[in-house]
PDB file of C-alpha atoms and ligand atoms in Angstrom:
ATOM      1  CA  MET H 111      11.456  15.629  17.649  1.00 51.00           C
ATOM      2  CA  SER H 112       9.414  14.181  14.886  1.00 72.00           C
ATOM      3  CA  GLY H 113       7.154  11.134  15.546  1.00 90.00           C
ATOM      4  CA  LEU H 114       7.549   7.477  14.682  1.00 95.00           C
ATOM      5  CA  VAL H 115       7.065   6.841  10.908  1.00 97.00           C
ATOM      6  CA  ILE H 116       6.456   3.252   9.919  1.00 98.00           C
ATOM      7  CA  ALA H 117       6.736   2.507   6.156  1.00 98.00           C
ATOM      8  CA  ILE H 118       5.077  -0.672   5.027  1.00 98.00           C
ATOM      9  CA  ASP H 119       5.508  -1.859   1.390  1.00 97.00           C
ATOM     10  CA  GLY H 120       4.785  -5.032  -0.474  1.00 96.00           C
ATOM     11  CA  PRO H 121       3.192  -6.644  -3.513  1.00 95.00           C
ATOM     12  CA  ALA H 122      -0.518  -7.011  -4.158  1.00 91.00           C
ATOM     13  CA  ALA H 123      -2.597  -8.659  -1.496  1.00 90.00           C
ATOM     14  CA  SER H 124       0.403  -9.285   0.722  1.00 93.00           C
ATOM     15  CA  GLY H 125      -1.489  -8.295   3.842  1.00 91.00           C
ATOM     16  CA  LYS H 126       0.358  -4.988   4.227  1.00 94.00           C
ATOM     17  CA  GLY H 127      -2.914  -3.076   4.671  1.00 94.00           C
ATOM     18  CA  THR H 128      -4.115  -5.210   7.547  1.00 94.00           C
ATOM     19  CA  LEU H 129      -0.657  -5.108   9.142  1.00 96.00           C
ATOM     20  CA  ALA H 130      -0.521  -1.250   8.729  1.00 97.00           C
ATOM     21  CA  ARG H 131      -3.893  -0.855  10.348  1.00 97.00           C
ATOM     22  CA  ARG H 132      -3.024  -3.101  13.298  1.00 97.00           C
ATOM     23  CA  LEU H 133       0.251  -1.192  13.871  1.00 97.00           C
ATOM     24  CA  ALA H 134      -1.425   2.158  13.643  1.00 97.00           C
ATOM     25  CA  ALA H 135      -4.096   1.161  16.171  1.00 98.00           C
ATOM     26  CA  HIS H 136      -1.378  -0.318  18.451  1.00 97.00           C
ATOM     27  CA  PHE H 137       0.814   2.844  18.385  1.00 96.00           C
ATOM     28  CA  ASN H 138      -2.160   5.199  18.151  1.00 96.00           C
ATOM     29  CA  LEU H 139      -0.835   6.674  14.864  1.00 97.00           C
ATOM     30  CA  PRO H 140      -2.770   7.847  11.798  1.00 96.00           C
ATOM     31  CA  HIS H 141      -2.678   5.471   8.878  1.00 97.00           C
ATOM     32  CA  LEU H 142      -2.571   6.196   5.159  1.00 96.00           C
ATOM     33  CA  ASP H 143      -3.313   3.435   2.644  1.00 96.00           C
ATOM     34  CA  THR H 144      -1.549   5.001  -0.317  1.00 97.00           C
ATOM     35  CA  GLY H 145      -3.016   2.407  -2.722  1.00 96.00           C
ATOM     36  CA  LEU H 146      -6.299   4.172  -2.334  1.00 96.00           C
ATOM     37  CA  LEU H 147      -4.789   7.320  -3.849  1.00 97.00           C
ATOM     38  CA  TYR H 148      -3.953   5.386  -7.058  1.00 97.00           C
ATOM     39  CA  ARG H 149      -7.266   3.559  -6.989  1.00 96.00           C
ATOM     40  CA  ALA H 150      -9.217   6.886  -6.562  1.00 97.00           C
ATOM     41  CA  THR H 151      -7.249   8.528  -9.352  1.00 97.00           C
ATOM     42  CA  ALA H 152      -8.046   5.609 -11.715  1.00 97.00           C
ATOM     43  CA  CYS H 153     -11.675   5.638 -10.549  1.00 96.00           C
ATOM     44  CA  ALA H 154     -12.089   9.365 -11.350  1.00 96.00           C
ATOM     45  CA  LEU H 155     -10.897   8.666 -15.000  1.00 97.00           C
ATOM     46  CA  LEU H 156     -13.145   5.625 -15.378  1.00 96.00           C
ATOM     47  CA  ASP H 157     -16.196   7.546 -13.957  1.00 95.00           C
ATOM     48  CA  GLU H 158     -15.595  10.192 -16.645  1.00 95.00           C
ATOM     49  CA  GLY H 159     -15.168   7.677 -19.430  1.00 97.00           C
ATOM     50  CA  LEU H 160     -11.615   8.808 -19.977  1.00 97.00           C
ATOM     51  CA  PRO H 161      -8.730   6.425 -20.883  1.00 97.00           C
ATOM     52  CA  LEU H 162      -6.307   5.507 -18.037  1.00 97.00           C
ATOM     53  CA  GLY H 163      -3.463   6.854 -20.178  1.00 96.00           C
ATOM     54  CA  ASP H 164      -4.855  10.399 -20.130  1.00 97.00           C
ATOM     55  CA  THR H 165      -2.005  11.856 -18.083  1.00 98.00           C
ATOM     56  CA  ALA H 166      -3.385  15.480 -17.786  1.00 98.00           C
ATOM     57  CA  ALA H 167      -6.753  14.231 -16.501  1.00 98.00           C
ATOM     58  CA  ALA H 168      -5.019  11.778 -14.135  1.00 98.00           C
ATOM     59  CA  VAL H 169      -2.768  14.449 -12.692  1.00 98.00           C
ATOM     60  CA  ALA H 170      -5.725  16.761 -12.159  1.00 97.00           C
ATOM     61  CA  ALA H 171      -7.704  13.993 -10.512  1.00 97.00           C
ATOM     62  CA  ALA H 172      -4.714  13.102  -8.305  1.00 97.00           C
ATOM     63  CA  ARG H 173      -4.193  16.678  -7.269  1.00 96.00           C
ATOM     64  CA  GLY H 174      -7.913  17.042  -6.383  1.00 94.00           C
ATOM     65  CA  LEU H 175      -8.057  14.012  -4.072  1.00 93.00           C
ATOM     66  CA  SER H 176      -9.238  14.506  -0.557  1.00 87.00           C
ATOM     67  CA  LEU H 177      -7.746  11.933   1.946  1.00 81.00           C
ATOM     68  CA  THR H 178     -10.953  11.776   3.889  1.00 78.00           C
ATOM     69  CA  ASP H 179     -13.255  11.174   0.996  1.00 80.00           C
ATOM     70  CA  PHE H 180     -12.760   7.674  -0.321  1.00 84.00           C
ATOM     71  CA  ASP H 181     -15.529   5.238  -1.243  1.00 86.00           C
ATOM     72  CA  ASP H 182     -13.945   2.135  -0.002  1.00 84.00           C
ATOM     73  CA  ALA H 183     -16.393  -0.325  -1.427  1.00 85.00           C
ATOM     74  CA  LYS H 184     -15.996   1.144  -4.895  1.00 89.00           C
ATOM     75  CA  LEU H 185     -12.224   1.476  -4.745  1.00 93.00           C
ATOM     76  CA  ARG H 186     -11.326  -1.946  -3.451  1.00 90.00           C
ATOM     77  CA  THR H 187     -12.722  -3.961  -6.351  1.00 89.00           C
ATOM     78  CA  ARG H 188     -10.475  -6.125  -8.588  1.00 87.00           C
ATOM     79  CA  GLU H 189     -11.133  -3.898 -11.514  1.00 91.00           C
ATOM     80  CA  MET H 190      -9.940  -0.794  -9.609  1.00 94.00           C
ATOM     81  CA  GLY H 191      -6.775  -2.543  -8.404  1.00 92.00           C
ATOM     82  CA  GLU H 192      -5.815  -3.271 -11.986  1.00 92.00           C
ATOM     83  CA  ALA H 193      -6.688   0.210 -13.150  1.00 96.00           C
ATOM     84  CA  ALA H 194      -4.778   1.720 -10.241  1.00 96.00           C
ATOM     85  CA  SER H 195      -1.633  -0.200 -11.304  1.00 93.00           C
ATOM     86  CA  VAL H 196      -1.929   1.332 -14.803  1.00 95.00           C
ATOM     87  CA  VAL H 197      -2.187   4.994 -13.692  1.00 97.00           C
ATOM     88  CA  ALA H 198       0.473   4.304 -10.988  1.00 96.00           C
ATOM     89  CA  ALA H 199       3.083   3.604 -13.671  1.00 95.00           C
ATOM     90  CA  ASP H 200       2.774   7.231 -14.929  1.00 97.00           C
ATOM     91  CA  PRO H 201       5.606   9.286 -13.379  1.00 97.00           C
ATOM     92  CA  GLN H 202       3.513  12.488 -13.600  1.00 98.00           C
ATOM     93  CA  VAL H 203       0.594  10.866 -11.572  1.00 98.00           C
ATOM     94  CA  ARG H 204       3.149   9.722  -8.979  1.00 97.00           C
ATOM     95  CA  ALA H 205       4.737  13.183  -8.764  1.00 98.00           C
ATOM     96  CA  ALA H 206       1.309  14.741  -8.213  1.00 98.00           C
ATOM     97  CA  LEU H 207       0.773  12.544  -5.117  1.00 97.00           C
ATOM     98  CA  ILE H 208       4.087  12.929  -3.466  1.00 97.00           C
ATOM     99  CA  ASP H 209       3.506  16.031  -1.362  1.00 96.00           C
ATOM    100  CA  MET H 210       0.165  14.663   0.021  1.00 96.00           C
ATOM    101  CA  GLN H 211       1.855  11.561   1.235  1.00 97.00           C
ATOM    102  CA  ARG H 212       4.905  13.270   2.695  1.00 97.00           C
ATOM    103  CA  ASN H 213       2.766  15.820   4.491  1.00 97.00           C
ATOM    104  CA  PHE H 214       0.837  12.972   6.051  1.00 97.00           C
ATOM    105  CA  ALA H 215       4.091  11.324   7.167  1.00 97.00           C
ATOM    106  CA  ALA H 216       5.374  14.594   8.601  1.00 96.00           C
ATOM    107  CA  ARG H 217       2.624  14.841  11.219  1.00 94.00           C
ATOM    108  CA  ALA H 218       3.995  15.546  14.642  1.00 93.00           C
ATOM    109  CA  GLU H 219       2.711  12.364  16.134  1.00 94.00           C
ATOM    110  CA  GLY H 220       4.126  10.203  13.413  1.00 96.00           C
ATOM    111  CA  ALA H 221       2.301   7.953  10.926  1.00 98.00           C
ATOM    112  CA  VAL H 222       1.973   4.569   9.355  1.00 98.00           C
ATOM    113  CA  LEU H 223       1.864   4.461   5.507  1.00 98.00           C
ATOM    114  CA  ASP H 224       1.527   1.457   3.329  1.00 98.00           C
ATOM    115  CA  GLY H 225       2.161   1.095  -0.452  1.00 97.00           C
ATOM    116  CA  ARG H 226       4.866   0.180  -2.899  1.00 95.00           C
ATOM    117  CA  ASP H 227       7.400   2.974  -2.628  1.00 97.00           C
ATOM    118  CA  ILE H 228       7.032   4.296   0.940  1.00 98.00           C
ATOM    119  CA  GLY H 229      10.363   3.152   2.243  1.00 97.00           C
ATOM    120  CA  THR H 230      12.202   3.851  -1.063  1.00 96.00           C
ATOM    121  CA  VAL H 231      10.750   7.152  -2.342  1.00 97.00           C
ATOM    122  CA  ILE H 232       8.039   8.729  -0.045  1.00 98.00           C
ATOM    123  CA  CYS H 233       9.749   8.280   3.308  1.00 97.00           C
ATOM    124  CA  PRO H 234      13.320   7.172   2.743  1.00 97.00           C
ATOM    125  CA  ASP H 235      14.182   8.296   6.301  1.00 95.00           C
ATOM    126  CA  ALA H 236      11.499   6.326   8.047  1.00 96.00           C
ATOM    127  CA  LYS H 237      12.761   4.830  11.227  1.00 94.00           C
ATOM    128  CA  VAL H 238      10.929   1.492  10.517  1.00 97.00           C
ATOM    129  CA  LYS H 239      10.543  -0.147   7.130  1.00 97.00           C
ATOM    130  CA  ILE H 240       8.881  -3.396   6.616  1.00 98.00           C
ATOM    131  CA  PHE H 241       8.483  -5.180   3.317  1.00 97.00           C
ATOM    132  CA  VAL H 242       5.539  -7.550   3.567  1.00 97.00           C
ATOM    133  CA  THR H 243       5.443 -10.379   1.132  1.00 96.00           C
ATOM    134  CA  ALA H 244       4.018 -13.918   0.616  1.00 96.00           C
ATOM    135  CA  GLY H 245       3.833 -16.408  -2.250  1.00 95.00           C
ATOM    136  CA  PRO H 246       1.484 -15.420  -5.125  1.00 95.00           C
ATOM    137  CA  GLU H 247      -0.857 -18.379  -4.420  1.00 96.00           C
ATOM    138  CA  THR H 248      -1.235 -17.429  -0.762  1.00 95.00           C
ATOM    139  CA  ARG H 249      -1.856 -13.800  -1.646  1.00 95.00           C
ATOM    140  CA  ALA H 250      -4.488 -14.777  -4.282  1.00 95.00           C
ATOM    141  CA  GLN H 251      -6.237 -16.981  -1.762  1.00 95.00           C
ATOM    142  CA  ARG H 252      -6.353 -14.172   0.742  1.00 93.00           C
ATOM    143  CA  ARG H 253      -7.626 -11.734  -1.838  1.00 91.00           C
ATOM    144  CA  ALA H 254     -10.346 -14.192  -2.970  1.00 93.00           C
ATOM    145  CA  LEU H 255     -11.577 -14.515   0.675  1.00 92.00           C
ATOM    146  CA  GLU H 256     -11.483 -10.737   1.132  1.00 89.00           C
ATOM    147  CA  LEU H 257     -13.523 -10.113  -2.106  1.00 88.00           C
ATOM    148  CA  ALA H 258     -15.949 -12.917  -1.288  1.00 91.00           C
ATOM    149  CA  ALA H 259     -16.552 -11.342   2.110  1.00 90.00           C
ATOM    150  CA  ARG H 260     -17.471  -8.113   0.290  1.00 86.00           C
ATOM    151  CA  GLY H 261     -19.827 -10.020  -2.000  1.00 88.00           C
ATOM    152  CA  GLU H 262     -17.654  -9.669  -5.064  1.00 84.00           C
ATOM    153  CA  GLU H 263     -17.088 -12.776  -7.286  1.00 84.00           C
ATOM    154  CA  ALA H 264     -13.999 -14.538  -6.115  1.00 84.00           C
ATOM    155  CA  ASP H 265     -12.606 -16.530  -9.011  1.00 90.00           C
ATOM    156  CA  TYR H 266      -9.288 -17.870  -7.648  1.00 94.00           C
ATOM    157  CA  ALA H 267      -7.617 -18.510 -11.000  1.00 95.00           C
ATOM    158  CA  GLY H 268      -8.535 -15.050 -12.273  1.00 93.00           C
ATOM    159  CA  ILE H 269      -7.294 -13.386  -9.085  1.00 93.00           C
ATOM    160  CA  LEU H 270      -4.024 -15.282  -9.167  1.00 95.00           C
ATOM    161  CA  ALA H 271      -3.517 -14.062 -12.756  1.00 95.00           C
ATOM    162  CA  ASP H 272      -4.305 -10.496 -11.718  1.00 91.00           C
ATOM    163  CA  VAL H 273      -1.900 -10.660  -8.764  1.00 93.00           C
ATOM    164  CA  LYS H 274       0.913 -11.922 -11.002  1.00 94.00           C
ATOM    165  CA  LYS H 275       0.233  -9.369 -13.748  1.00 91.00           C
ATOM    166  CA  ARG H 276       0.128  -6.485 -11.225  1.00 91.00           C
ATOM    167  CA  ASP H 277       3.356  -7.687  -9.526  1.00 93.00           C
ATOM    168  CA  GLU H 278       5.044  -7.713 -12.882  1.00 93.00           C
ATOM    169  CA  ARG H 279       3.825  -4.221 -13.825  1.00 91.00           C
ATOM    170  CA  ASP H 280       4.528  -2.649 -10.452  1.00 90.00           C
ATOM    171  CA  SER H 281       8.062  -4.199 -10.348  1.00 92.00           C
ATOM    172  CA  LYS H 282       9.094  -3.372 -13.905  1.00 92.00           C
ATOM    173  CA  ARG H 283       7.873   0.175 -14.207  1.00 90.00           C
ATOM    174  CA  GLY H 284      10.460   2.884 -14.484  1.00 91.00           C
ATOM    175  CA  ALA H 285       8.954   5.258 -11.847  1.00 91.00           C
ATOM    176  CA  ALA H 286       9.269   4.093  -8.248  1.00 89.00           C
ATOM    177  CA  PRO H 287       9.083   0.386  -8.952  1.00 90.00           C
ATOM    178  CA  LEU H 288       8.128  -2.016  -6.234  1.00 91.00           C
ATOM    179  CA  SER H 289      11.425  -2.875  -4.568  1.00 91.00           C
ATOM    180  CA  VAL H 290      12.755  -3.650  -1.180  1.00 95.00           C
ATOM    181  CA  ALA H 291      14.525  -0.672   0.495  1.00 95.00           C
ATOM    182  CA  ASP H 292      18.112  -1.559   1.585  1.00 94.00           C
ATOM    183  CA  ASP H 293      17.195  -0.913   5.208  1.00 94.00           C
ATOM    184  CA  ALA H 294      13.812  -2.725   5.204  1.00 96.00           C
ATOM    185  CA  PHE H 295      13.015  -5.826   7.163  1.00 96.00           C
ATOM    186  CA  VAL H 296      11.494  -8.459   4.850  1.00 97.00           C
ATOM    187  CA  LEU H 297       8.532 -10.107   6.490  1.00 97.00           C
ATOM    188  CA  ASP H 298       7.332 -13.242   4.656  1.00 96.00           C
ATOM    189  CA  THR H 299       3.842 -13.959   5.796  1.00 95.00           C
ATOM    190  CA  THR H 300       3.271 -17.059   3.650  1.00 94.00           C
ATOM    191  CA  ASP H 301       3.112 -19.279   6.790  1.00 93.00           C
ATOM    192  CA  LEU H 302       1.878 -16.599   9.277  1.00 93.00           C
ATOM    193  CA  ASP H 303      -1.680 -15.691  10.142  1.00 91.00           C
ATOM    194  CA  ILE H 304      -2.610 -12.112  10.946  1.00 91.00           C
ATOM    195  CA  ASP H 305      -1.666 -12.358  14.550  1.00 95.00           C
ATOM    196  CA  GLY H 306       1.655 -13.908  13.712  1.00 96.00           C
ATOM    197  CA  ALA H 307       2.480 -11.282  11.208  1.00 95.00           C
ATOM    198  CA  PHE H 308       1.509  -8.572  13.686  1.00 97.00           C
ATOM    199  CA  ARG H 309       3.725  -9.924  16.452  1.00 97.00           C
ATOM    200  CA  ALA H 310       6.660 -10.247  14.022  1.00 97.00           C
ATOM    201  CA  ALA H 311       6.123  -6.641  12.887  1.00 97.00           C
ATOM    202  CA  LEU H 312       5.861  -5.429  16.391  1.00 97.00           C
ATOM    203  CA  ALA H 313       9.225  -6.997  17.282  1.00 96.00           C
ATOM    204  CA  VAL H 314      10.738  -5.202  14.303  1.00 96.00           C
ATOM    205  CA  VAL H 315       9.317  -1.754  15.398  1.00 95.00           C
ATOM    206  CA  GLU H 316      10.492  -2.360  18.926  1.00 93.00           C
ATOM    207  CA  GLU H 317      13.930  -3.336  17.848  1.00 91.00           C
ATOM    208  CA  LYS H 318      14.221  -0.373  15.441  1.00 88.00           C
ATOM    209  CA  SER H 319      12.986   2.176  17.939  1.00 81.00           C
ATOM    210  CA  ARG H 320      15.010   0.848  20.903  1.00 76.00           C
ATOM    211  CA  GLY H 321      17.062   3.619  22.392  1.00 53.00           C
ATOM    212  CA  ARG H 322      15.109   6.133  20.391  1.00 54.00           C
ATOM    213  CA  LYS H 323      13.765   9.137  22.399  1.00 44.00           C
ATOM    214  CA  THR H 324      10.191   9.913  21.784  1.00 45.00           C
ATOM    215  CA  GLY H 325       8.825  13.388  22.206  1.00 37.00           C
TER     216      GLY H 325
HETATM  217  O1  CDP U 749      -4.293  -3.893  -1.892  1.00 66.35           O
HETATM  218  P1  CDP U 749      -3.388  -4.165  -3.014  1.00 66.35           P
HETATM  219  O2  CDP U 749      -2.057  -4.537  -2.500  1.00 66.35           O
HETATM  220  O3  CDP U 749      -3.976  -5.117  -4.024  1.00 66.35           O
HETATM  221  O4  CDP U 749      -3.309  -2.855  -3.843  1.00 66.35           O
HETATM  222  P2  CDP U 749      -3.079  -1.323  -3.338  1.00 66.35           P
HETATM  223  O5  CDP U 749      -2.093  -1.246  -2.339  1.00 66.35           O
HETATM  224  O6  CDP U 749      -4.416  -0.700  -3.130  1.00 66.35           O
HETATM  225  O7  CDP U 749      -2.465  -0.723  -4.713  1.00 66.35           O
HETATM  226  C1  CDP U 749      -3.103  -0.743  -5.953  1.00 66.35           C
HETATM  227  C2  CDP U 749      -2.078  -0.381  -7.056  1.00 66.35           C
HETATM  228  O8  CDP U 749      -1.671   0.980  -6.810  1.00 66.35           O
HETATM  229  C3  CDP U 749      -0.841  -1.176  -7.022  1.00 66.35           C
HETATM  230  O9  CDP U 749      -0.860  -2.331  -7.848  1.00 66.35           O
HETATM  231  C4  CDP U 749       0.231  -0.203  -7.518  1.00 66.35           C
HETATM  232  O10 CDP U 749       0.340  -0.203  -8.860  1.00 66.35           O
HETATM  233  C5  CDP U 749      -0.257   1.154  -7.037  1.00 66.35           C
HETATM  234  N1  CDP U 749       0.390   1.730  -5.970  1.00 66.35           N
HETATM  235  C6  CDP U 749       1.623   2.316  -6.167  1.00 66.35           C
HETATM  236  O11 CDP U 749       2.140   2.332  -7.239  1.00 66.35           O
HETATM  237  N2  CDP U 749       2.290   2.943  -5.092  1.00 66.35           N
HETATM  238  C7  CDP U 749       1.760   2.929  -3.860  1.00 66.35           C
HETATM  239  N3  CDP U 749       2.430   3.558  -2.922  1.00 66.35           N
HETATM  240  C8  CDP U 749       0.526   2.254  -3.641  1.00 66.35           C
HETATM  241  C9  CDP U 749      -0.101   1.653  -4.608  1.00 66.35           C
END
């Protein structure tokens, strides 16, 4: 029997990455932050001085990614989040990244994946789907703290504008737009801290996997 797959989706800076990491540690499952795939693809283009709209180069970069080789500090900047959202709107780039993500999810032990289209496109059969959200102001505040902790300039108004722009682009694109899967549990973390969000998510996983045989 295949392992437990937990699909976590949500808008920019919703806390889905933190939640996915906590769940993966708790259940001893591998975790894939799929946003890094789009960030790394965009980064490869920018490093070569190529425009983000260069589909052929973006597809080649996406196909060449190695899941274990990400420079976190470089990829998690504001600039790269914005650039990632531009390349992520290209259906050919998304197609180039599908197998890598599905193979990760198909590991015998199971997996936790977080992104925008995990429950809708990548793992439509995932046992557990959680859509993590929070108000844009809360998300911008969290992202500002996160960036400040990394030493990046944290201009709240600019970050709030980024978050709103990215939400709009991610939700309105034709290819795998950010949307809530029909069978996803919506977890609004506006008034929850990390522990509160984790406890709520754990309750969802336990509820969904009740009666399920593991093996
Ligand atoms: O951490 P944050 O939520 O700000 O961003 P991320 O998850 O690293 O994703 C960066 C960008 O990649 C998003 O704005 C999306 O446009 C894109 N993305 C996507 O289209 N599909 C995914 N499964 C993951 C990310």
